[in-house]
C-alpha atoms as a printed R data frame, in Angstrom:
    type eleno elety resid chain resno       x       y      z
1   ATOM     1    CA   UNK     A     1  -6.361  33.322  6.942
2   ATOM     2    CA   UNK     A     2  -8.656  32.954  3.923
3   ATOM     3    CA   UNK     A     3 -11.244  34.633  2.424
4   ATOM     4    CA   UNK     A     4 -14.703  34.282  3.181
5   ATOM     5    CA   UNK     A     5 -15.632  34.060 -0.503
6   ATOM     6    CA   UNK     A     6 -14.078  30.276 -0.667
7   ATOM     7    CA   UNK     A     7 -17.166  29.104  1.072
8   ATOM     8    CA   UNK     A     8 -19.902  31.139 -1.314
9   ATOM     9    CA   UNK     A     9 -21.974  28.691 -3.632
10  ATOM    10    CA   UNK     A    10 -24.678  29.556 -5.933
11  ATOM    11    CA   UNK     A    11 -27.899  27.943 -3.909
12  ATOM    12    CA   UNK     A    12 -30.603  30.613 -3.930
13  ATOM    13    CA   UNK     A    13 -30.743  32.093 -0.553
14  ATOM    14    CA   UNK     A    14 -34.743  31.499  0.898
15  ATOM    15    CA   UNK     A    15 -35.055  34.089  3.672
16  ATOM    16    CA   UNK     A    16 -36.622  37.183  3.411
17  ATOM    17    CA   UNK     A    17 -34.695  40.014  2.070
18  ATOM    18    CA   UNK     A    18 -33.131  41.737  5.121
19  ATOM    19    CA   UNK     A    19 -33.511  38.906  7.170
20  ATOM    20    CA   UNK     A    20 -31.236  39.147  9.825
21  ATOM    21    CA   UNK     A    21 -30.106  35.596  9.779
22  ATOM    22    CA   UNK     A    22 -27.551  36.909  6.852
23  ATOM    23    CA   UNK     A    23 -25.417  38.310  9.315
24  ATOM    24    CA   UNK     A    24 -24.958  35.632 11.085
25  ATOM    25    CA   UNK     A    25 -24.361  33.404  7.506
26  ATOM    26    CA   UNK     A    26 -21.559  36.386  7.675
27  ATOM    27    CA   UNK     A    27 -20.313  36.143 10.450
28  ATOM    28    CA   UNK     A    28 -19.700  32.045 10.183
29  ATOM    29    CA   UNK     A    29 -18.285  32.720  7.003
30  ATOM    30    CA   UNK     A    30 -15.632  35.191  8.276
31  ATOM    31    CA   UNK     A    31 -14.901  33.361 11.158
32  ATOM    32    CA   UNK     A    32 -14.186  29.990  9.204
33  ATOM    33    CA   UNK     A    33 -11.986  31.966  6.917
34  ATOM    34    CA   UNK     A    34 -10.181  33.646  9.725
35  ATOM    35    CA   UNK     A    35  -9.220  30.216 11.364
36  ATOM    36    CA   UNK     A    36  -7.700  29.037  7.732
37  ATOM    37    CA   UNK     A    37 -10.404  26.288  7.012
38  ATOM    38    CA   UNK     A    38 -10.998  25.060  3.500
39  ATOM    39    CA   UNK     A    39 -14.343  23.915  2.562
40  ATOM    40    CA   UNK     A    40 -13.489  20.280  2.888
41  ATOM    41    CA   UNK     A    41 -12.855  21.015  6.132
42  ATOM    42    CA   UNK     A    42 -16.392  21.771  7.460
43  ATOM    43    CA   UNK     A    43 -18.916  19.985  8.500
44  ATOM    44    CA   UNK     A    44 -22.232  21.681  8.985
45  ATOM    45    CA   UNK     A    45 -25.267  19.733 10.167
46  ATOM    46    CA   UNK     A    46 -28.422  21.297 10.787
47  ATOM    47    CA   UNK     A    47 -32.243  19.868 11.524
48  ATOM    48    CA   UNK     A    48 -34.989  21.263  9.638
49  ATOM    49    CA   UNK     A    49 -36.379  25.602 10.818
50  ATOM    50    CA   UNK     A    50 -35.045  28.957  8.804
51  ATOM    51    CA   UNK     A    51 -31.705  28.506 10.986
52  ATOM    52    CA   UNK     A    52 -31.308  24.807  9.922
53  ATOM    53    CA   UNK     A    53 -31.084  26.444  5.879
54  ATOM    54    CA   UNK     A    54 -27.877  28.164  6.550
55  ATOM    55    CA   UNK     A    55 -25.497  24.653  5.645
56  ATOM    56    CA   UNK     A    56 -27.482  25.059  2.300
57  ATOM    57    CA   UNK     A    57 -25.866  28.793  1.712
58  ATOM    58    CA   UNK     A    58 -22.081  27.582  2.500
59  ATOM    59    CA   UNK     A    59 -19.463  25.787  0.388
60  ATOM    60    CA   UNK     A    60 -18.605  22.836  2.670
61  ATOM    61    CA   UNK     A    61 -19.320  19.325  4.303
62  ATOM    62    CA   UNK     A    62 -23.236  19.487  5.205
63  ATOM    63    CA   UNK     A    63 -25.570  17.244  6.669
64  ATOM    64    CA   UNK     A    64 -29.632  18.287  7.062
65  ATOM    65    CA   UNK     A    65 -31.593  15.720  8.785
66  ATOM    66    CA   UNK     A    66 -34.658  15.437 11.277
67  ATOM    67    CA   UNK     A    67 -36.195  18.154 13.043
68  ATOM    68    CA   UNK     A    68 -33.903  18.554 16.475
69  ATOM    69    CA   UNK     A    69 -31.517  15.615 15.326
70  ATOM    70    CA   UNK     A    70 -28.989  17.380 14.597
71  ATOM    71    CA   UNK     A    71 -26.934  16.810 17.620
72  ATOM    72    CA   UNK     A    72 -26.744  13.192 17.319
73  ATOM    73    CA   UNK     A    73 -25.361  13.430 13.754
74  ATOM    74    CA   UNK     A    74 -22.800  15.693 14.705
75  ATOM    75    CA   UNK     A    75 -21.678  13.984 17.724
76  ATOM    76    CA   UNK     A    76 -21.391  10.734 15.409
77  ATOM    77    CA   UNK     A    77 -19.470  13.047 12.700
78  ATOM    78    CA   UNK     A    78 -17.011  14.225 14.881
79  ATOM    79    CA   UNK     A    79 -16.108  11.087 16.512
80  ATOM    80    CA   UNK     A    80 -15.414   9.615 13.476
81  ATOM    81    CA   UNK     A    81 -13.510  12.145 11.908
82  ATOM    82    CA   UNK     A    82 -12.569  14.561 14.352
83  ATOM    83    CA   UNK     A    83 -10.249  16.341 12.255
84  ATOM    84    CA   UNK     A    84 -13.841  18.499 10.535
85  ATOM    85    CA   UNK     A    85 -14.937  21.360 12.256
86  ATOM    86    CA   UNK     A    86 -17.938  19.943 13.476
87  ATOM    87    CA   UNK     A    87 -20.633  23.067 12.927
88  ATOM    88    CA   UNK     A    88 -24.205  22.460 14.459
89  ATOM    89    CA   UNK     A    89 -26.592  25.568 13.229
90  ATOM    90    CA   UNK     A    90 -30.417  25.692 14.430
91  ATOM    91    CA   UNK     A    91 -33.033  27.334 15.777
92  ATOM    92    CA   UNK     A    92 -34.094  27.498 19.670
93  ATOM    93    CA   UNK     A    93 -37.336  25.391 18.556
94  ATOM    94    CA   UNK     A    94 -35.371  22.723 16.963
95  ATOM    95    CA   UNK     A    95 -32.817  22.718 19.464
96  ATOM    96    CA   UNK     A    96 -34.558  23.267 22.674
97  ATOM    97    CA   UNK     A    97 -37.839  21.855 22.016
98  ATOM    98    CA   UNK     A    98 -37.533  18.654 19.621
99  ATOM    99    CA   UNK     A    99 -33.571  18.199 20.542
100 ATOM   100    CA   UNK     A   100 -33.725  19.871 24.177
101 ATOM   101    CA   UNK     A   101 -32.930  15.911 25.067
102 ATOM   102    CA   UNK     A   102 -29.780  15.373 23.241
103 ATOM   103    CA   UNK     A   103 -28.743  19.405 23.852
104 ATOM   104    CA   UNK     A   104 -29.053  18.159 27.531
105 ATOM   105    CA   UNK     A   105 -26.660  15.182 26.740
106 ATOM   106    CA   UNK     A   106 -24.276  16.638 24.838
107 ATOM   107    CA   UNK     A   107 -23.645  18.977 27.822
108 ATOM   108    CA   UNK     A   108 -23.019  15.249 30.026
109 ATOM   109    CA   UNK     A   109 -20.913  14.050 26.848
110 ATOM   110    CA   UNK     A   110 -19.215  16.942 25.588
111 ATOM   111    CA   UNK     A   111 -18.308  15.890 22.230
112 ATOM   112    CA   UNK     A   112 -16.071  18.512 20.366
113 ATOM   113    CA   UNK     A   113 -18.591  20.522 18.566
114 ATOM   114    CA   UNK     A   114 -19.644  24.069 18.269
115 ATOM   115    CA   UNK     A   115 -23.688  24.598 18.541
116 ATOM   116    CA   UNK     A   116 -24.981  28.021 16.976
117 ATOM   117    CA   UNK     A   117 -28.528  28.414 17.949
118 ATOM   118    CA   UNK     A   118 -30.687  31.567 15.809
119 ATOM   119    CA   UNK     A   119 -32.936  32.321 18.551
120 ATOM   120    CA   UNK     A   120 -36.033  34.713 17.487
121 ATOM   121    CA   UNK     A   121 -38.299  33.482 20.627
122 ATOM   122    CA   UNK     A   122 -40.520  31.579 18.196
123 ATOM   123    CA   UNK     A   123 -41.323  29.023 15.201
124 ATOM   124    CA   UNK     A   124 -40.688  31.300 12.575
125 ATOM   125    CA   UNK     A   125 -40.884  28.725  9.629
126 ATOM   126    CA   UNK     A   126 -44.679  27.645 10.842
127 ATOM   127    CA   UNK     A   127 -45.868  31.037 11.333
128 ATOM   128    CA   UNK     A   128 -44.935  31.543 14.848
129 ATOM   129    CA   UNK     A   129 -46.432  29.936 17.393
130 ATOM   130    CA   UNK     A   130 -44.432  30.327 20.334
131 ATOM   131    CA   UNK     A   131 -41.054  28.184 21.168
132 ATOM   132    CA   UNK     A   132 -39.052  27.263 24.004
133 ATOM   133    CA   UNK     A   133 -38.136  31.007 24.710
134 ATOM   134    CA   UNK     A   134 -41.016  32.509 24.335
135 ATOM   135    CA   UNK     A   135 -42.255  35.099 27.069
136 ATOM   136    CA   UNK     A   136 -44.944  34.153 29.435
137 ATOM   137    CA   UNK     A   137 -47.824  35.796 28.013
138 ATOM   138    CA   UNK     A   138 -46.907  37.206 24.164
139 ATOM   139    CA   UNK     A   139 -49.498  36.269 21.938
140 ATOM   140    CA   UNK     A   140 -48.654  34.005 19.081
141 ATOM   141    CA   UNK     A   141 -50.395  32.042 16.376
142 ATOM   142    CA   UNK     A   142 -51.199  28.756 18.343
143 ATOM   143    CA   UNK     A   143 -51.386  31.411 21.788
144 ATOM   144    CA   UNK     A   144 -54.284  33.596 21.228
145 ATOM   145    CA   UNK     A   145 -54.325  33.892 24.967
146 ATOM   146    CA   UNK     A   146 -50.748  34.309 25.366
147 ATOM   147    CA   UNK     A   147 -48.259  31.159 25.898
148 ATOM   148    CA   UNK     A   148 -48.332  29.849 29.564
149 ATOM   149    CA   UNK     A   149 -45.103  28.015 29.749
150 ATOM   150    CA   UNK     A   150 -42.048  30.060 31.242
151 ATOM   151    CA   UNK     A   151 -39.477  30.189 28.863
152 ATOM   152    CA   UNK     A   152 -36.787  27.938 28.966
153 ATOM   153    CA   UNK     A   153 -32.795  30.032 29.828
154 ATOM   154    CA   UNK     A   154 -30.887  27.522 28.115
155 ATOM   155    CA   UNK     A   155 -27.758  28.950 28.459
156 ATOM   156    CA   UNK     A   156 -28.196  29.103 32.571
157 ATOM   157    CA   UNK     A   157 -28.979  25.114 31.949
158 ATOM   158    CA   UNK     A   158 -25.363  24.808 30.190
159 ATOM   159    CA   UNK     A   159 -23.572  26.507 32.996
160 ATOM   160    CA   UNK     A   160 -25.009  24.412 35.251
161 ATOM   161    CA   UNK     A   161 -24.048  22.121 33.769
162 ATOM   162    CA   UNK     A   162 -20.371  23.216 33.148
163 ATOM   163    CA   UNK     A   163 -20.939  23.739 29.259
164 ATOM   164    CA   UNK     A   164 -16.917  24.611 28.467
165 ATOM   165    CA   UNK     A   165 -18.289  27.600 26.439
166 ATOM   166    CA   UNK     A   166 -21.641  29.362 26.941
167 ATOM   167    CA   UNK     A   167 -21.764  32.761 25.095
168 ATOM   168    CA   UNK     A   168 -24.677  35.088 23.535
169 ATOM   169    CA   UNK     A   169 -24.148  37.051 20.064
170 ATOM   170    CA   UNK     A   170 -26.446  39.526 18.137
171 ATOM   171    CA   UNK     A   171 -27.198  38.791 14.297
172 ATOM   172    CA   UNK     A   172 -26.756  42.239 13.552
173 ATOM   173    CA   UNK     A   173 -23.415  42.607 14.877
174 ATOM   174    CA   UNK     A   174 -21.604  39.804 12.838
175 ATOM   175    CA   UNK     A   175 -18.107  41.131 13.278
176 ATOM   176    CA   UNK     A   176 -18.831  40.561 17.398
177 ATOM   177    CA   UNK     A   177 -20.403  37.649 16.837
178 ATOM   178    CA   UNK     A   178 -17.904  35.989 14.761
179 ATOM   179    CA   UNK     A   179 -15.267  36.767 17.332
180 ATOM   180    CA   UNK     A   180 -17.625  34.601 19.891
181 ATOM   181    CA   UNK     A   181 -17.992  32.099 17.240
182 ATOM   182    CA   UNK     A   182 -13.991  31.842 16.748
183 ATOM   183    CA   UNK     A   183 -13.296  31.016 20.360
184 ATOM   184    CA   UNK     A   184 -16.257  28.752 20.409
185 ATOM   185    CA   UNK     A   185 -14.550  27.017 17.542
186 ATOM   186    CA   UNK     A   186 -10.994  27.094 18.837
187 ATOM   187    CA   UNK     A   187 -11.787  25.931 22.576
188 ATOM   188    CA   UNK     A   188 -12.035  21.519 22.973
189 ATOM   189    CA   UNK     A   189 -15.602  20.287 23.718
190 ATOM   190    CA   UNK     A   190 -18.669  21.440 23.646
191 ATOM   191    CA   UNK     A   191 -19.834  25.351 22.784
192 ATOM   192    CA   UNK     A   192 -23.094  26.705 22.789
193 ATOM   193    CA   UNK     A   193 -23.771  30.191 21.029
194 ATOM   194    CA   UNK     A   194 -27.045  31.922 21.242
195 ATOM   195    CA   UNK     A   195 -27.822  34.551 18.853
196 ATOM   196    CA   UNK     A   196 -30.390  36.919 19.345
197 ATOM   197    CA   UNK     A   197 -32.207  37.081 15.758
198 ATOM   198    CA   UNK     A   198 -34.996  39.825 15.397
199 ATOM   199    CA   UNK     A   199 -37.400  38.444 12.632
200 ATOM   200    CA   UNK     A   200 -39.087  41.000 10.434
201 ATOM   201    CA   UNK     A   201 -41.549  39.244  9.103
202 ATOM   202    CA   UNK     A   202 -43.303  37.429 12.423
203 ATOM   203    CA   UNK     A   203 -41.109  39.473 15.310
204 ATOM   204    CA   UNK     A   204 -43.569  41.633 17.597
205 ATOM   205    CA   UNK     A   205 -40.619  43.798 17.738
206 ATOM   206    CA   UNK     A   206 -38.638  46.283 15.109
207 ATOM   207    CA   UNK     A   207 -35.019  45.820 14.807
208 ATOM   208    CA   UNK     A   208 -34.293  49.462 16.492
209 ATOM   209    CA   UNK     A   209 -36.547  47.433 19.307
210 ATOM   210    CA   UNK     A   210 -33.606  44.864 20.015
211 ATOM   211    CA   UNK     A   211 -30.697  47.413 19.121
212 ATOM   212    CA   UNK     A   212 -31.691  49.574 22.060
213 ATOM   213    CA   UNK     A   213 -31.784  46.146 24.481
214 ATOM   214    CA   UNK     A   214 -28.771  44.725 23.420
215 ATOM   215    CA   UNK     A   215 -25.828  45.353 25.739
216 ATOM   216    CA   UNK     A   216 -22.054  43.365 26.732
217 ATOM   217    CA   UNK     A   217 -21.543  41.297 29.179
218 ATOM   218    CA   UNK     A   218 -19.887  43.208 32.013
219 ATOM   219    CA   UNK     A   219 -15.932  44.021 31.464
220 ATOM   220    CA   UNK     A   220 -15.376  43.069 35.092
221 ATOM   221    CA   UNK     A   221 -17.336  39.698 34.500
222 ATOM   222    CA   UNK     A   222 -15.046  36.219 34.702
223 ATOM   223    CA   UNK     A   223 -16.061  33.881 32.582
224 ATOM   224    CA   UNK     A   224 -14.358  31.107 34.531
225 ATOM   225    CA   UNK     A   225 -16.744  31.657 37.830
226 ATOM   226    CA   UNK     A   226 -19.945  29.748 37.495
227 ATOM   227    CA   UNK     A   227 -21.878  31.581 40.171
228 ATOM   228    CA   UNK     A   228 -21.002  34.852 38.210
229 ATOM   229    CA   UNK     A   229 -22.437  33.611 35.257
230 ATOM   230    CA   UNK     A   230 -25.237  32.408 36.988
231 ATOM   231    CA   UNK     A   231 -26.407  34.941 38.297
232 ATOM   232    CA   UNK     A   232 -26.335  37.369 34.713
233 ATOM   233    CA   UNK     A   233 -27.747  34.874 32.912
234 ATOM   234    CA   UNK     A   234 -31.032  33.932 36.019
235 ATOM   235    CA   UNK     A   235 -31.616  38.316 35.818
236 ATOM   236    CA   UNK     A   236 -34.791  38.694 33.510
237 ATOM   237    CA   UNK     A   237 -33.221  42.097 32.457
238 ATOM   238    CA   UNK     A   238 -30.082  40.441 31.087
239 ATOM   239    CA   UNK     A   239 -32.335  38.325 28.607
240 ATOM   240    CA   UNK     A   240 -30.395  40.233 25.483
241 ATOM   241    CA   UNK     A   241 -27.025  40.437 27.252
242 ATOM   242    CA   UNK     A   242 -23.939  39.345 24.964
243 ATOM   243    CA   UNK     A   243 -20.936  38.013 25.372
244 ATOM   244    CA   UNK     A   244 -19.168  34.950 26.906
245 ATOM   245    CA   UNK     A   245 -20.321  33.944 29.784
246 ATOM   246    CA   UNK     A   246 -18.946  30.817 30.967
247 ATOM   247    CA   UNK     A   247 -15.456  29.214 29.785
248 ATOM   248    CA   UNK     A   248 -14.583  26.040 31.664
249 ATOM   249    CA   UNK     A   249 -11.019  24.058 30.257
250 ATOM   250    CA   UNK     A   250 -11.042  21.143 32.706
251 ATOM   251    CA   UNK     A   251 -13.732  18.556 31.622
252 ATOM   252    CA   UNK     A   252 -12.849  15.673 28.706
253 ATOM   253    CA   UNK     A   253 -14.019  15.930 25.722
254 ATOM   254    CA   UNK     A   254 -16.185  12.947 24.444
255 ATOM   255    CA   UNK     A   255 -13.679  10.256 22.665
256 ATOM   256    CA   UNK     A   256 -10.591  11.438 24.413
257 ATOM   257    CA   UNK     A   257  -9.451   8.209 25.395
258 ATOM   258    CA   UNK     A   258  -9.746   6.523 22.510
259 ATOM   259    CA   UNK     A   259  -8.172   9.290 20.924
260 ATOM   260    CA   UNK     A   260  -5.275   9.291 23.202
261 ATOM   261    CA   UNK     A   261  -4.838   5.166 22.309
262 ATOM   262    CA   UNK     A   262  -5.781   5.979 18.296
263 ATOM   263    CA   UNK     A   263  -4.500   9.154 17.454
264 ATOM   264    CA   UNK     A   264  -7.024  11.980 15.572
265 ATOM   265    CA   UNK     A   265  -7.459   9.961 12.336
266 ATOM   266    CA   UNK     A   266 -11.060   9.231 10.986
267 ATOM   267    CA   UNK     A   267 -12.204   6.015 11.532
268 ATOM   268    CA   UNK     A   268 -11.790   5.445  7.878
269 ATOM   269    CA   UNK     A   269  -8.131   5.795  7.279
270 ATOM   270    CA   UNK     A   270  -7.043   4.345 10.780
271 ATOM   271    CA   UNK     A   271  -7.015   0.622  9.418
272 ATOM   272    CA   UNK     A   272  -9.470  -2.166 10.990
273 ATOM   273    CA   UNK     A   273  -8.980  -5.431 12.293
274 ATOM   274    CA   UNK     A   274  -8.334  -8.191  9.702
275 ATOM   275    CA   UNK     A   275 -11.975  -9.347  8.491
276 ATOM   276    CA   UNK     A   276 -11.259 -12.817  9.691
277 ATOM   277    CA   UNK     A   277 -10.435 -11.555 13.249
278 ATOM   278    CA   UNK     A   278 -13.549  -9.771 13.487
279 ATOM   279    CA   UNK     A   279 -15.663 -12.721 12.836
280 ATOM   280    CA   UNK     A   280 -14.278 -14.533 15.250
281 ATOM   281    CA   UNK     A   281 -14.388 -12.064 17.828
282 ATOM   282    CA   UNK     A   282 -17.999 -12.302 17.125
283 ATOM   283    CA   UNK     A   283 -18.294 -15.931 17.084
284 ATOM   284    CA   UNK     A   284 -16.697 -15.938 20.008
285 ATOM   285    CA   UNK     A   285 -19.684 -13.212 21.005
286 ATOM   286    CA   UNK     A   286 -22.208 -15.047 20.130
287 ATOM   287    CA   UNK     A   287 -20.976 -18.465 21.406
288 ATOM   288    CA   UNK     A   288 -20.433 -16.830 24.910
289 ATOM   289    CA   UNK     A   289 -24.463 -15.200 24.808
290 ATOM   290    CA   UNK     A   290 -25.525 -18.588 23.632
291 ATOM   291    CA   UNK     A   291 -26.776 -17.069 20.334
């Protein structure tokens, strides 16, 4: 176990004072120190939103890239070196809306990476106009009618889809939500973490608002029976619910058979064909396509 302070740097932190997102910079912190990491063992890779600043705030391996492209990057990252904790943080608009594509993917592919969406049911960055999770009829910015769209349950897509870990934290109980983040990190293959995020700047809501909604999953609930799951995550008035939901061990994770023929090296230190054979593998390529 190490301390969370290893993975402090001096950037200037850009939310608002009191911004709820800094418990859930805590809580990542805490959990990477509980599991032992080192900075050089981290990989964070975010998009572009208020969620996608956190790699900025942590001492580590980051990548920030496109809006909703994170996924990509960090499926790419992890194959080639799975030995990093591969670390996706974003928003529910960057990850459901521009990247719901690859999300839905990555749940087919299900590369070895933990995915920790801040979701505050809007675009907080742009002034909030409504997101993926907005409720039918809140009025936002770009909504002065009220949004239309149903909101999209993301997490009820991922157990459908036999996610291996589906689970829901609150930003305002970091030491909770770390423990979800620390078996997200743990299990092989894909994890997806929610986190309710109030914001207090754009939120409709006060904090007290979400602390009297918030409630666990159900002691009695098993995580290991997708119906069950189902069925909390499809009830309208389980739409703050937190916990693990869904835990499934049986599916591959993306690479596994080359890793079982390779070994867990990166790419970069497992030693590549001779130059000379790789040319004419190509030539040989290229002679057969008639290039």
């Amino acid at each position: 176990m190490n301390s969370p302070d290893i993975f402090k740097n001096d950037v200037p932190v850009q939310w608002c004072p009191g911004c709820p997102n800094f418990g859930i910079l805590s809580a990542l912190k805490k959990t990477l120190a509980d599991l032992g990491c080192n900075p050089q063992d981290v990989c964070l890779v975010s998009g572009i939103g208020q969620a996608a600043k956190l790699p900025h705030y942590l001492q580590c391996h980051f990548f920030n890239g496109l809006h909703g492209r994170a996924l990509p990057v960090a499926a790419g990252i992890q194959a080639a070196n799975p030995q990093l904790i591969t670390v996706v943080t974003t928003g529910e608009g960057d990850c459901y809306g521009e990247g719901g594509n690859h999300l839905l993917h990555a749940f087919r592919r299900n590369p070895n990476i933990t995915v920790l969406v801040h979701n505050n049911e809007f675009y907080a960055l742009t002034k909030a106009q409504g997101s993926p999770t907005t409720p039918m009829g809140e009025i936002r910015s770009l909504h002065p009618e009220g949004v239309e769209a149903a909101p999209l349950n993301m997490l009820a897509v991922a157990v459908a889809h036999r996610c291996p870990y589906v689970a829901r934290g609150f930003a305002l109980d970091p030491e909770a939500l770390s423990a979800l983040l620390t078996e997200a990190v743990r299990r092989p293959g894909l994890a997806l973490v929610e986190v309710i995020q109030p914001c207090i700047t754009w939120g409709r809501h006060p904090v007290a608002w979400y602390r009297e909604r918030v409630r666990p999953v159900p002691e009695a609930h098993d995580p290991k029976d997708q119906a069950a799951a189902l069925s909390l995550l499809l009830q309208e008035e389980n739409r703050y619910m937190t916990g693990c939901f869904f835990q499934d061990d049986t599916r591959p994770v993306f690479g596994a058979r080359f890793r079982q023929r390779h070994g867990d090296l990166p790419l970069a230190g497992s030693g590549f064909p001779p130059a000379e054979r790789t040319l004419d593998l190509l030539a040989g390529f290229a002679a057969h396509h008639g290039a």
